[in-house]
CSV table of C-alpha atoms in Angstrom, one decimal:
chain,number,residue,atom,x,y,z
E,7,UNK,CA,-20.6,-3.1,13.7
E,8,UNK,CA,-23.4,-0.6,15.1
E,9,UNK,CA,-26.6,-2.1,15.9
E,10,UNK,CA,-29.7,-0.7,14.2
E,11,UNK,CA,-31.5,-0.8,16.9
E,12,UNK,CA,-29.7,1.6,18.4
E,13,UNK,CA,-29.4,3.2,15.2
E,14,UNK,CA,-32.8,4.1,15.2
E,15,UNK,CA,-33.4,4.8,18.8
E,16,UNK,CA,-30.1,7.3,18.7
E,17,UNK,CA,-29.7,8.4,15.3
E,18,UNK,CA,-29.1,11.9,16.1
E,19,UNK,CA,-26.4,11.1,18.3
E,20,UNK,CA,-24.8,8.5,15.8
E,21,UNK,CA,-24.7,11.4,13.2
E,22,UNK,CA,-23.5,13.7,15.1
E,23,UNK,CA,-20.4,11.6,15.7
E,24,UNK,CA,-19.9,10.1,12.5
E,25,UNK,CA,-19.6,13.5,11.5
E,26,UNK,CA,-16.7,13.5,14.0
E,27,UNK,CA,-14.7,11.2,11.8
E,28,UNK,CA,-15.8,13.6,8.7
E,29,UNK,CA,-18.2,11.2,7.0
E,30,UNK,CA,-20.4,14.3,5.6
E,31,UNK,CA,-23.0,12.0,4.2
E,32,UNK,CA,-23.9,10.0,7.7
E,33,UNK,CA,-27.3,11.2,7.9
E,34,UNK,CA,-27.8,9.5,4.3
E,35,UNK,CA,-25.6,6.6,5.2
E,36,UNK,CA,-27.9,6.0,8.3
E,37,UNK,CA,-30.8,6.3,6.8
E,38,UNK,CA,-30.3,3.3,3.8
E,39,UNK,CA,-29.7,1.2,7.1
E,40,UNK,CA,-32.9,2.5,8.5
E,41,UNK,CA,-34.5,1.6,5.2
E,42,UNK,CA,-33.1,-2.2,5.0
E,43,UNK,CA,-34.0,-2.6,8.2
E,44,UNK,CA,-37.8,-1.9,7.5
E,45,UNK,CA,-37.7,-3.5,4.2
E,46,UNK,CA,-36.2,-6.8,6.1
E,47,UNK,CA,-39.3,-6.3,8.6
E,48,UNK,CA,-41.8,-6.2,6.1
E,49,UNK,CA,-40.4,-9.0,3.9
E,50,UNK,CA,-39.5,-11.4,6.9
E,51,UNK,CA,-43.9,-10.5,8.2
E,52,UNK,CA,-45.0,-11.5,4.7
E,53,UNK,CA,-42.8,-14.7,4.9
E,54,UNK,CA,-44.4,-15.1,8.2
E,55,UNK,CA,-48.1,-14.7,7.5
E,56,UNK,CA,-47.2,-17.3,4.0
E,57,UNK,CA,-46.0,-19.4,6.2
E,58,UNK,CA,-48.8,-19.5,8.5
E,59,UNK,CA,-51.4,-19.7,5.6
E,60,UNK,CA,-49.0,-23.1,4.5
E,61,UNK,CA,-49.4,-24.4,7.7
E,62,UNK,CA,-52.6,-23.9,8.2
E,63,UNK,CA,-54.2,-25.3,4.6
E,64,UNK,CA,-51.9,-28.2,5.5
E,65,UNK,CA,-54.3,-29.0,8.1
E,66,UNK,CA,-57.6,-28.3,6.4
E,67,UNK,CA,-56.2,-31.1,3.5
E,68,UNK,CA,-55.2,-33.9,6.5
E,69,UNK,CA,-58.6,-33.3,8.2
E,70,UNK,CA,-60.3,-33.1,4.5
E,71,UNK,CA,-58.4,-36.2,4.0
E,72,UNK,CA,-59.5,-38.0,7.0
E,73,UNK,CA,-62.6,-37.6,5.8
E,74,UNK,CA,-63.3,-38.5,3.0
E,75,UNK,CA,-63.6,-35.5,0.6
E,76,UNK,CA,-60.7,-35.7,-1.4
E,77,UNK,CA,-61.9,-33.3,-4.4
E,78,UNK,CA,-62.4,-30.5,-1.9
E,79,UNK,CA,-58.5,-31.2,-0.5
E,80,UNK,CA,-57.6,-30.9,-4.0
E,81,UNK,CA,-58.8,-28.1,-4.8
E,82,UNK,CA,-57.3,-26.0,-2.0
E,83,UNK,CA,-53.4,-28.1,-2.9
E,84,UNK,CA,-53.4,-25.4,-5.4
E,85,UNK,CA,-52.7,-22.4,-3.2
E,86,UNK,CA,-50.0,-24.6,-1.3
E,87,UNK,CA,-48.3,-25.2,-4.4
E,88,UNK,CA,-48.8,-20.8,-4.7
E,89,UNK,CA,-47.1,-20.7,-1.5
E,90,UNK,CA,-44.6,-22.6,-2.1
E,91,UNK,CA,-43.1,-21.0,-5.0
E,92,UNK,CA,-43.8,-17.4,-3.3
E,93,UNK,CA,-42.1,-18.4,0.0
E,94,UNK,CA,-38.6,-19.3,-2.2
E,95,UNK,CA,-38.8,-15.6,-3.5
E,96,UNK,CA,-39.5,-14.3,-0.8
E,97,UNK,CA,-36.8,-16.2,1.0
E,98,UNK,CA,-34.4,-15.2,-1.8
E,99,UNK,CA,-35.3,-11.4,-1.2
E,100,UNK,CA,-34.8,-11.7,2.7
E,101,UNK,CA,-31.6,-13.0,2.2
E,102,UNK,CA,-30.2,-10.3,-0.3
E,103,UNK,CA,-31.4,-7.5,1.8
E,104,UNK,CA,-30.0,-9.0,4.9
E,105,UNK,CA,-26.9,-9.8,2.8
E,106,UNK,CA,-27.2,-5.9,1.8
E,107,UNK,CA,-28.0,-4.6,5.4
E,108,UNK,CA,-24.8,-6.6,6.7
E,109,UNK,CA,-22.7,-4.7,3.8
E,110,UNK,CA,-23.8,-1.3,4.7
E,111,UNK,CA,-22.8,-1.7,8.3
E,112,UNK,CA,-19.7,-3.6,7.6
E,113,UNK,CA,-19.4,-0.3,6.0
E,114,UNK,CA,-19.7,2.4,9.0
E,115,UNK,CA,-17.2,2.9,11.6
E,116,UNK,CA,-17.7,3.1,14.6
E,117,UNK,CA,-19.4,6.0,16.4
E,118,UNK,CA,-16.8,7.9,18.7
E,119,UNK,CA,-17.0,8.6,22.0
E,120,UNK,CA,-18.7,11.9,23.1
E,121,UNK,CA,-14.7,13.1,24.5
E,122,UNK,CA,-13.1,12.5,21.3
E,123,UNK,CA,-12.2,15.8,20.0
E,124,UNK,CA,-13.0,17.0,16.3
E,125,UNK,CA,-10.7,17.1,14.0
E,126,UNK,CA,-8.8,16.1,10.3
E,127,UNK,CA,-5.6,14.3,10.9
E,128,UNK,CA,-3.1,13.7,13.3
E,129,UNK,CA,-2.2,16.9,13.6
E,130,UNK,CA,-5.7,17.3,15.7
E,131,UNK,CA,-5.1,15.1,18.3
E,132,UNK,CA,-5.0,16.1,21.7
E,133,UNK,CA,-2.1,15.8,24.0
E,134,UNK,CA,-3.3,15.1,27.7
E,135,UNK,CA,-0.3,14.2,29.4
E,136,UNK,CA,3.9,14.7,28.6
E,137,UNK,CA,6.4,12.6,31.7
E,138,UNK,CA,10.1,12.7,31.8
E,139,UNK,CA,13.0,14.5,30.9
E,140,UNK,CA,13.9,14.8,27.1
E,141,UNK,CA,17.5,13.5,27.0
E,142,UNK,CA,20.1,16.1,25.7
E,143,UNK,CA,22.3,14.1,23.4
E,144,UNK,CA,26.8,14.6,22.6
E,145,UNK,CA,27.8,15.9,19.7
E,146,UNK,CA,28.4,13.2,17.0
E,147,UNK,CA,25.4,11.3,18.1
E,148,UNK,CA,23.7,9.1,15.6
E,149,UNK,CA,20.0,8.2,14.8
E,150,UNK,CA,19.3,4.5,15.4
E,151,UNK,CA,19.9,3.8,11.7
E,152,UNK,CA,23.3,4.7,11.9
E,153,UNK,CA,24.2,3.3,15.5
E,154,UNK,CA,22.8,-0.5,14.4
E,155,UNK,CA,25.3,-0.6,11.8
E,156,UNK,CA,28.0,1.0,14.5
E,157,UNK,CA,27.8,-1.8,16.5
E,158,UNK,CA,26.5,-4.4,14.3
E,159,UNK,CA,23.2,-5.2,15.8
E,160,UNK,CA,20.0,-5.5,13.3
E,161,UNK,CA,21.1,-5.6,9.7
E,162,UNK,CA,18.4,-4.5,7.0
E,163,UNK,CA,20.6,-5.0,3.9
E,164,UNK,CA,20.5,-9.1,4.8
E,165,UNK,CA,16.5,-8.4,5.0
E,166,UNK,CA,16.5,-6.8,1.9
E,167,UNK,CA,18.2,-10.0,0.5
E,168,UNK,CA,16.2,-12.5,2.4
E,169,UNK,CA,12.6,-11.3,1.5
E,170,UNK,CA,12.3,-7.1,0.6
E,171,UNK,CA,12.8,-3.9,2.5
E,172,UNK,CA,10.7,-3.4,5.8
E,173,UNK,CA,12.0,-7.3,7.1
E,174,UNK,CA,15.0,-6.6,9.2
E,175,UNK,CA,17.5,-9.2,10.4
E,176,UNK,CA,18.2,-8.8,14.1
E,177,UNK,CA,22.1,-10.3,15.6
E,178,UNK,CA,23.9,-10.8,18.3
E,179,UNK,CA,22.9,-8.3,20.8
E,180,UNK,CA,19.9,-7.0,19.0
E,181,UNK,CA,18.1,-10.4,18.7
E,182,UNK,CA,19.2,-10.2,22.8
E,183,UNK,CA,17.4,-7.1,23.1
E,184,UNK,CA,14.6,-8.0,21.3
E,185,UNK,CA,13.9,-11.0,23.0
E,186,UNK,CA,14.3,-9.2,26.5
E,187,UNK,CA,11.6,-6.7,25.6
E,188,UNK,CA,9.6,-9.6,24.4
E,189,UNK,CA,9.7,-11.4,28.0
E,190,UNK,CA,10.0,-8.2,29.9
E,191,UNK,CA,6.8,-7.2,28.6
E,192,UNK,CA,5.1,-10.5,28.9
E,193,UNK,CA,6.2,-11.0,32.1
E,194,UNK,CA,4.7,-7.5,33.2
E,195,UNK,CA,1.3,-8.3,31.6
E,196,UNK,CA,0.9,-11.6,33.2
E,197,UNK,CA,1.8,-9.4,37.0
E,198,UNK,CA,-0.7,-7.1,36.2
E,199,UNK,CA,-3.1,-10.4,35.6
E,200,UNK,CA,-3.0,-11.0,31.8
E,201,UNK,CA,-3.5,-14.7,30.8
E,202,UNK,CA,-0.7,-15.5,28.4
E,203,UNK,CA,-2.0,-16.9,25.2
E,204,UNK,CA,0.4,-17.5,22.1
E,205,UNK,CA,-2.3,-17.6,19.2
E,206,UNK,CA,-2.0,-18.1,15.2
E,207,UNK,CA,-0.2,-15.4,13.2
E,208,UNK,CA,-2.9,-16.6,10.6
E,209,UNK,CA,-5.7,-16.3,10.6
E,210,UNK,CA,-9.3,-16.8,8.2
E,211,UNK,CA,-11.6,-14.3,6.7
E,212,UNK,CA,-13.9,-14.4,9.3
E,213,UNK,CA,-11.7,-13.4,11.9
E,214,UNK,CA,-11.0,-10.6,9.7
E,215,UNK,CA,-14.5,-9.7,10.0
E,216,UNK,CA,-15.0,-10.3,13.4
E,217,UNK,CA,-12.3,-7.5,14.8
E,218,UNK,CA,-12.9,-5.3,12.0
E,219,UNK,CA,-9.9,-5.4,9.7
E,220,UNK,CA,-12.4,-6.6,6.5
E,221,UNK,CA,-13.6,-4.9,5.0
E,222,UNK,CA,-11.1,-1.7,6.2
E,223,UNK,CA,-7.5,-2.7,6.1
E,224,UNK,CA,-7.9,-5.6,3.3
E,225,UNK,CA,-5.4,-3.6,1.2
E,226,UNK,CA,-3.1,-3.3,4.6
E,227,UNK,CA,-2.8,-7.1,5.1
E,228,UNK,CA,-1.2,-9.6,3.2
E,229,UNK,CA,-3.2,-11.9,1.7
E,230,UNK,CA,-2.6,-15.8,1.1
E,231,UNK,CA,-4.6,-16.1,-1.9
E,232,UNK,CA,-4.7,-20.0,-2.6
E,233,UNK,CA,-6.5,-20.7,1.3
E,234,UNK,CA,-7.9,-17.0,1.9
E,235,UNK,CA,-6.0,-16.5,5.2
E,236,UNK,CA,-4.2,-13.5,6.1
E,237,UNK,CA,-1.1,-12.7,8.3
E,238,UNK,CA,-2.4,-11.0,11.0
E,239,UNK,CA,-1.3,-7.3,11.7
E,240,UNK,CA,-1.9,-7.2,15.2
E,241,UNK,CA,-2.6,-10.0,17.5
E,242,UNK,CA,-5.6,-8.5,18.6
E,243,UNK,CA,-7.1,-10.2,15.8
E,244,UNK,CA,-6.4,-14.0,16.7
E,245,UNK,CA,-6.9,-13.5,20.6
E,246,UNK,CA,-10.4,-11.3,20.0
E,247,UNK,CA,-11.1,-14.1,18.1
E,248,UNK,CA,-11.1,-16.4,20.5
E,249,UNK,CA,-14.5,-15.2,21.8
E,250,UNK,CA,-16.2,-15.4,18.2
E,251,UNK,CA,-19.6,-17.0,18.5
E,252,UNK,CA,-19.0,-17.3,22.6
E,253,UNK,CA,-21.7,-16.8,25.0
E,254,UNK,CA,-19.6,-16.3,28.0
E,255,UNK,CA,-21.5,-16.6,32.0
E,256,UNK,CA,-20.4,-13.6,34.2
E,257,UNK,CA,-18.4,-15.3,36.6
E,258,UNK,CA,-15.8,-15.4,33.5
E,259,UNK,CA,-15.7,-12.1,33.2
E,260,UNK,CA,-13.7,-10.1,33.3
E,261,UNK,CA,-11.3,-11.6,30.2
E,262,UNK,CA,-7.8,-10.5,30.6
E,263,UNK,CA,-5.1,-11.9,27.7
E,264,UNK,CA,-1.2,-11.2,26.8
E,265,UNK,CA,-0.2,-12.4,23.8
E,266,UNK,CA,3.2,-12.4,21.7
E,267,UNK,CA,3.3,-12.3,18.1
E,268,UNK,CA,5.0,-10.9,15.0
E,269,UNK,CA,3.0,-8.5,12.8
E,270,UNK,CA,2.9,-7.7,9.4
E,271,UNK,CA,1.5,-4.6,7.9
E,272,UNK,CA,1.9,-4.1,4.1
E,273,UNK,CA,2.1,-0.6,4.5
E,274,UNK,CA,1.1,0.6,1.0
E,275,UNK,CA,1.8,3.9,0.0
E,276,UNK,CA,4.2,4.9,3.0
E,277,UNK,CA,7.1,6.8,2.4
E,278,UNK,CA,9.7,9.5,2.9
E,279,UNK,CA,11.9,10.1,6.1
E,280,UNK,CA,9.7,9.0,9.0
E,281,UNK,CA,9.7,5.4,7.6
E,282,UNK,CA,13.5,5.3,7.5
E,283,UNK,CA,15.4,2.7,10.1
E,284,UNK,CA,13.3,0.6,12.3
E,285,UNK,CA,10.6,3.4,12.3
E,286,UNK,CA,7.9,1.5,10.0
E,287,UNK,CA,8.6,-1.9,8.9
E,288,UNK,CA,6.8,-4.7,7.2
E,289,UNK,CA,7.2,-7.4,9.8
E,290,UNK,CA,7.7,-6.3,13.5
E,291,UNK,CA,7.1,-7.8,17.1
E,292,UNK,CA,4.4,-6.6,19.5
E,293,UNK,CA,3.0,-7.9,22.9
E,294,UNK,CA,-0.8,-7.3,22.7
E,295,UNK,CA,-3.3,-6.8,25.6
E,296,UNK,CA,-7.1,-7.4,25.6
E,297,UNK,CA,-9.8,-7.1,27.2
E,298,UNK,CA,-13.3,-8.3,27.1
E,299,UNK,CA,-15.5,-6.6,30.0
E,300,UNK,CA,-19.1,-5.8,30.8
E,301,UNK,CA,-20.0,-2.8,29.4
E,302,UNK,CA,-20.7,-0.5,32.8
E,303,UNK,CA,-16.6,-1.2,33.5
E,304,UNK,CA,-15.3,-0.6,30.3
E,305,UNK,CA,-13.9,3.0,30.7
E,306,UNK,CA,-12.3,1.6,33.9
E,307,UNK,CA,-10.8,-1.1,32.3
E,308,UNK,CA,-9.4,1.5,29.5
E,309,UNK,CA,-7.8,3.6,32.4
E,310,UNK,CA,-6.3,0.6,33.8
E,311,UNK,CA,-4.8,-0.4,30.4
E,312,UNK,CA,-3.3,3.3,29.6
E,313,UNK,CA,-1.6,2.6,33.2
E,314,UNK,CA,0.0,-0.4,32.5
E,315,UNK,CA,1.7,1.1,29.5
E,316,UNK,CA,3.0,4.3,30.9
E,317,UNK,CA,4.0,1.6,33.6
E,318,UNK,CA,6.4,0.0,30.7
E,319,UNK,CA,7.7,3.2,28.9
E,320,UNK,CA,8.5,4.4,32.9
E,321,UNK,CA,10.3,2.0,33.7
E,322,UNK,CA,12.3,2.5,30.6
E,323,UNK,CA,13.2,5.6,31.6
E,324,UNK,CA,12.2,6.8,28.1
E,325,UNK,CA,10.3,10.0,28.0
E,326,UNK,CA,6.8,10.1,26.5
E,327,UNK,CA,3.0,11.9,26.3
E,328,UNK,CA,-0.3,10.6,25.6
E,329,UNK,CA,-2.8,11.7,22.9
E,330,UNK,CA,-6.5,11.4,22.7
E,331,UNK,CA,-7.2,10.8,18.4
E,332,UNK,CA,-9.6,13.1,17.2
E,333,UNK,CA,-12.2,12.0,15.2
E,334,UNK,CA,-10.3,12.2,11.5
E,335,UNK,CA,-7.1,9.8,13.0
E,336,UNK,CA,-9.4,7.3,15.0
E,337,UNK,CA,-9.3,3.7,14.0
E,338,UNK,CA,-12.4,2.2,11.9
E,339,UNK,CA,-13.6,0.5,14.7
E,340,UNK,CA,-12.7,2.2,17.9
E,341,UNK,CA,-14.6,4.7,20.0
E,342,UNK,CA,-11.8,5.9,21.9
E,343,UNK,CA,-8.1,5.5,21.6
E,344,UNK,CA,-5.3,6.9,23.4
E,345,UNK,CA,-2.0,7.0,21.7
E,346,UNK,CA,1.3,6.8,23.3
E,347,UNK,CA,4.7,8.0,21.8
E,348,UNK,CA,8.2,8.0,22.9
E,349,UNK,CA,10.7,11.0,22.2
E,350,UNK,CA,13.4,9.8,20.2
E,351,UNK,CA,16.7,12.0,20.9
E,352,UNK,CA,18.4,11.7,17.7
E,353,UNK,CA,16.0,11.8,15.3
E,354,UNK,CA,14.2,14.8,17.1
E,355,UNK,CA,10.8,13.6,16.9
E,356,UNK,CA,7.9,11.8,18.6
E,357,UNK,CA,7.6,8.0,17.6
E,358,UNK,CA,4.2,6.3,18.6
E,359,UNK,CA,4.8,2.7,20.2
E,360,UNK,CA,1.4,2.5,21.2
E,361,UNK,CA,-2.8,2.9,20.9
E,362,UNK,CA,-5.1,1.7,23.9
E,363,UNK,CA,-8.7,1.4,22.2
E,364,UNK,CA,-12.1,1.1,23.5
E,365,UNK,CA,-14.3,-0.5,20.6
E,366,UNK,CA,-17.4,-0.4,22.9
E,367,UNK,CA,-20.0,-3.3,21.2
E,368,UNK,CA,-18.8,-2.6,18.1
E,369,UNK,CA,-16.5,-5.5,17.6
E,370,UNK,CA,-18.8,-7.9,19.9
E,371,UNK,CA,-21.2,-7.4,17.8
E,372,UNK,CA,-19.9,-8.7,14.8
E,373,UNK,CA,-18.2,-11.4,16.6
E,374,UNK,CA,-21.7,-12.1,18.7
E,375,UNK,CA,-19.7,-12.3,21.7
E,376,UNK,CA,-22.3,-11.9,24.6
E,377,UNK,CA,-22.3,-12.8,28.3
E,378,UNK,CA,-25.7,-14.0,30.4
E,379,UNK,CA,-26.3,-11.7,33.4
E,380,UNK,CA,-28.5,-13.1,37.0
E,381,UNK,CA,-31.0,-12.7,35.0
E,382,UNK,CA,-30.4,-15.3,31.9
E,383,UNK,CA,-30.0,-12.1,29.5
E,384,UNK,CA,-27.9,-12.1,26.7
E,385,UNK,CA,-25.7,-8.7,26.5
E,386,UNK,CA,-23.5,-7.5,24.3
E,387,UNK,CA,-19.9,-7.0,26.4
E,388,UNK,CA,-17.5,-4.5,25.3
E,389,UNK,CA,-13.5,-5.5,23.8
E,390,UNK,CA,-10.7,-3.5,24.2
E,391,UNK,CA,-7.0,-3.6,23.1
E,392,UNK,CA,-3.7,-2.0,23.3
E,393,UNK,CA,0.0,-2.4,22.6
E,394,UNK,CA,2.2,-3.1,25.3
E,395,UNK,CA,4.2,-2.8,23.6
E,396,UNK,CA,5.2,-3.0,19.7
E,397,UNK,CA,9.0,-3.3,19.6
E,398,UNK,CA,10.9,-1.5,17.0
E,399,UNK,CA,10.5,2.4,18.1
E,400,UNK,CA,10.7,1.3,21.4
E,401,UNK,CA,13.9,0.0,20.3
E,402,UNK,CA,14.6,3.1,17.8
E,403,UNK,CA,14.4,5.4,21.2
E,404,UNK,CA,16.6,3.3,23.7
E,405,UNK,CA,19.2,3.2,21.0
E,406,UNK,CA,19.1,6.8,20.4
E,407,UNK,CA,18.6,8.2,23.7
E,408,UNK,CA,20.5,6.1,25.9
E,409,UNK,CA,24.3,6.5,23.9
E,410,UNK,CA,27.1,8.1,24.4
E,411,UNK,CA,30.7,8.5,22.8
E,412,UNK,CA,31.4,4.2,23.1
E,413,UNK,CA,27.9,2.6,23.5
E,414,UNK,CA,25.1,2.1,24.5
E,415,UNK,CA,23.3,1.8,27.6
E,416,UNK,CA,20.7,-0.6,28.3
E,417,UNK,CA,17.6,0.4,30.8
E,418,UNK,CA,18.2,-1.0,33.8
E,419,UNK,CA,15.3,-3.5,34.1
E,420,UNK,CA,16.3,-5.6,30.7
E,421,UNK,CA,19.5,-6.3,32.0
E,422,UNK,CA,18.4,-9.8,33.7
E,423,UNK,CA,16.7,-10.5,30.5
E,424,UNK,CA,19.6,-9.1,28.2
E,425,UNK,CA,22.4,-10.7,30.6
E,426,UNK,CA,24.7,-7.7,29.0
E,427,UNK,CA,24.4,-3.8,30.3
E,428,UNK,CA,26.0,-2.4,27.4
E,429,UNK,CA,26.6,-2.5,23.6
């Protein structure tokens, strides 16, 4: 969440960009933070100065005491017993606005990055980079949905069956290839000096807090009502989370994790042709990469992360382009993402596989995730995350683009991890 501090030091600026994301009231919205904040001031200096006066007339009554004059240490036991009963509202009323100030900036997204262009929807974001060769496809060739039942491969009827649409069974050769791109990825990520970490796929409200998901994407997650847990929907959530409440020394730094996990994503409300086949599913597999980094080397660290992925998706020989969001399609708590899609042949369209975020302090703040520098000073560090990749369009496109009249061909750096080059 934003700190007020720097709410008040640069509210201009923080206007201007929540206007970005279309928020028209963010000059209002930062101002009732503004307001907390100074009511929290004044109730927490009135606590203060009771406090003070309590300790201090607890003094004059031991030395009264100590000598002798009782009467005059009872008279003066009536203001403590004033004090008293003052300081427990007063303590109630510090607590409620602080509860209240937490709420409102639970509230505001993050403030985007002075590069991210203006704009609505998706249809606003910016494309800054398109590599490779769109493949040109036989006649007769089938969109993924088609070609998995061809040959056999992922079955959603079963899914449907097992648990509801959106939960796909994969078989034979496309468990194979799921698992390859799994490990291939992995692999890649610990090369490029990830530390592999294989977290919980559930995970408590507070860790929901902590990256930002509550109190956003509550109606995106599913919920285990009994033990308030929710299955995560990306694992940037459990790993983050690792660094909750973590005062970390700079010689740990930089933080560099891979993790493996499934996903599941609700979805609510999503519909129509672009959710057909494996293109938007309730439970899917992603490798995540994070980052936790001083906040000077953050926008290197983004760079290095966008590399990596067009790293992957080039050595799949799948064609693909990068997108900077614009401020209506950035994520709640991210100040700049980058998003990457994949052309799939069939289906004539662009499938995103991908997002690279920079969420600046705004997630280490919530999580109070800090390092010391030389000079014992606690600083906020800055996290960052991106996919790398989430599996099923990856999968969509491979299928699609890489047929021909009796199969399929499989890229040429899952083979070892396949053990097939064809289905």
């Amino acid at each position: 969440m934003l700190q007020v501090n720097n709410i008040i030091a640069e509210k201009d600026r923080y206007i201007t960009g929540l206007k970005k994301r279309n928020i028209s009231n963010a000059e209002e919205l930062l101002n009732e933070v503004i307001q907390l904040d100074e009511s929290r001031k004044s109730t927490q200096q009135e606590l203060d100065s009771n406090l003070a006066e309590a300790n201090s007339i607890a003094k004059q009554i031991g030395a009264l005491m100590k000598e002798g004059k009782k009467d005059e240490a009872e008279k003066i036991k009536a203001r403590t017993s004033e004090l008293k009963q003052l300081n427990k509202e007063l303590g109630e009323k510090l607590n409620g606005i602080q509860d209240d100030l937490t709420q409102k900036l639970y509230n505001i997204p993050n403030v985007p990055n002075e590069s991210v262009p203006a704009g609505n929807t998706d249809e606003d974001n910016v494309e800054i980079k398109k590599v490779g060769e769109v493949p040109t496809l036989n006649d007769g060739a089938m969109a993924h949905w088609d070609l998995i039942k061809k040959h056999d491969i992922i079955d959603f009827d079963l899914g449907i069956k097992i648990t509801g649409a959106g939960f796909p069974v994969y078989k034979g050769k496309g468990a194979r290839l799921q698992r390859a791109l799994v490990n291939y990825f992995l692999d890649e990520a610990v090369k490029a000096g990830y530390s592999e970490v294989q977290p919980p796929i559930v995970v408590n409200e507070a860790s929901g807090y902590g990256t930002g998901q509550l109190p956003d994407k509550e109606g995106q997650m599913y919920h285990i009502g009994e033990e308030n847990l929710f299955l995560i929907p990306t694992a940037e959530v459990p790993i983050t989370n690792l660094y909750r409440d973590v005062i970390l020394n700079e010689q740990d730094l930089p933080v560099k994790h891979a993790g493996f996990t499934p996903c599941f994503r609700r979805e609510a409300g999503s519909w129509g042709a672009h959710v057909r086949g494996l293109n938007r599913l309730h439970q899917f597999d992603k490798v995540e990469i994070v980052q936790v980094r001083k906040p000077e080397e953050s926008y290197q660290a983004l760079e290095e992360m966008c590399a990596h992925v067009e790293h992957l998706l080039s050595s799949l020989n799948l064609p693909y382009r990068i997108l900077r969001l614009c401020g209506g399609d950035l994520g709640f708590t991210s100040a700049l993402t980058f998003d990457f899609e994949v052309y799939s042949a069939a289906q004539g369209k662009w499938l995103e596989v991908s997002s690279v975020s920079n969420f600046e302090t705004y997630q280490a703040n919530r999580l109070k995730l800090r390092y010391k520098d030389e000079n014992k000073k606690s600083i906020l560090l800055h996290t960052l995350n991106g996919s790398a990749m989430a599996l099923p369009r990856i999968i969509a496109a491979i299928l699609e683009n890489n047929q021909d009249e009796s199969g399929i061909n499989i890229p040429e750096v899952l083979q070892s991890y396949t053990g097939f080059n064809r289905i």
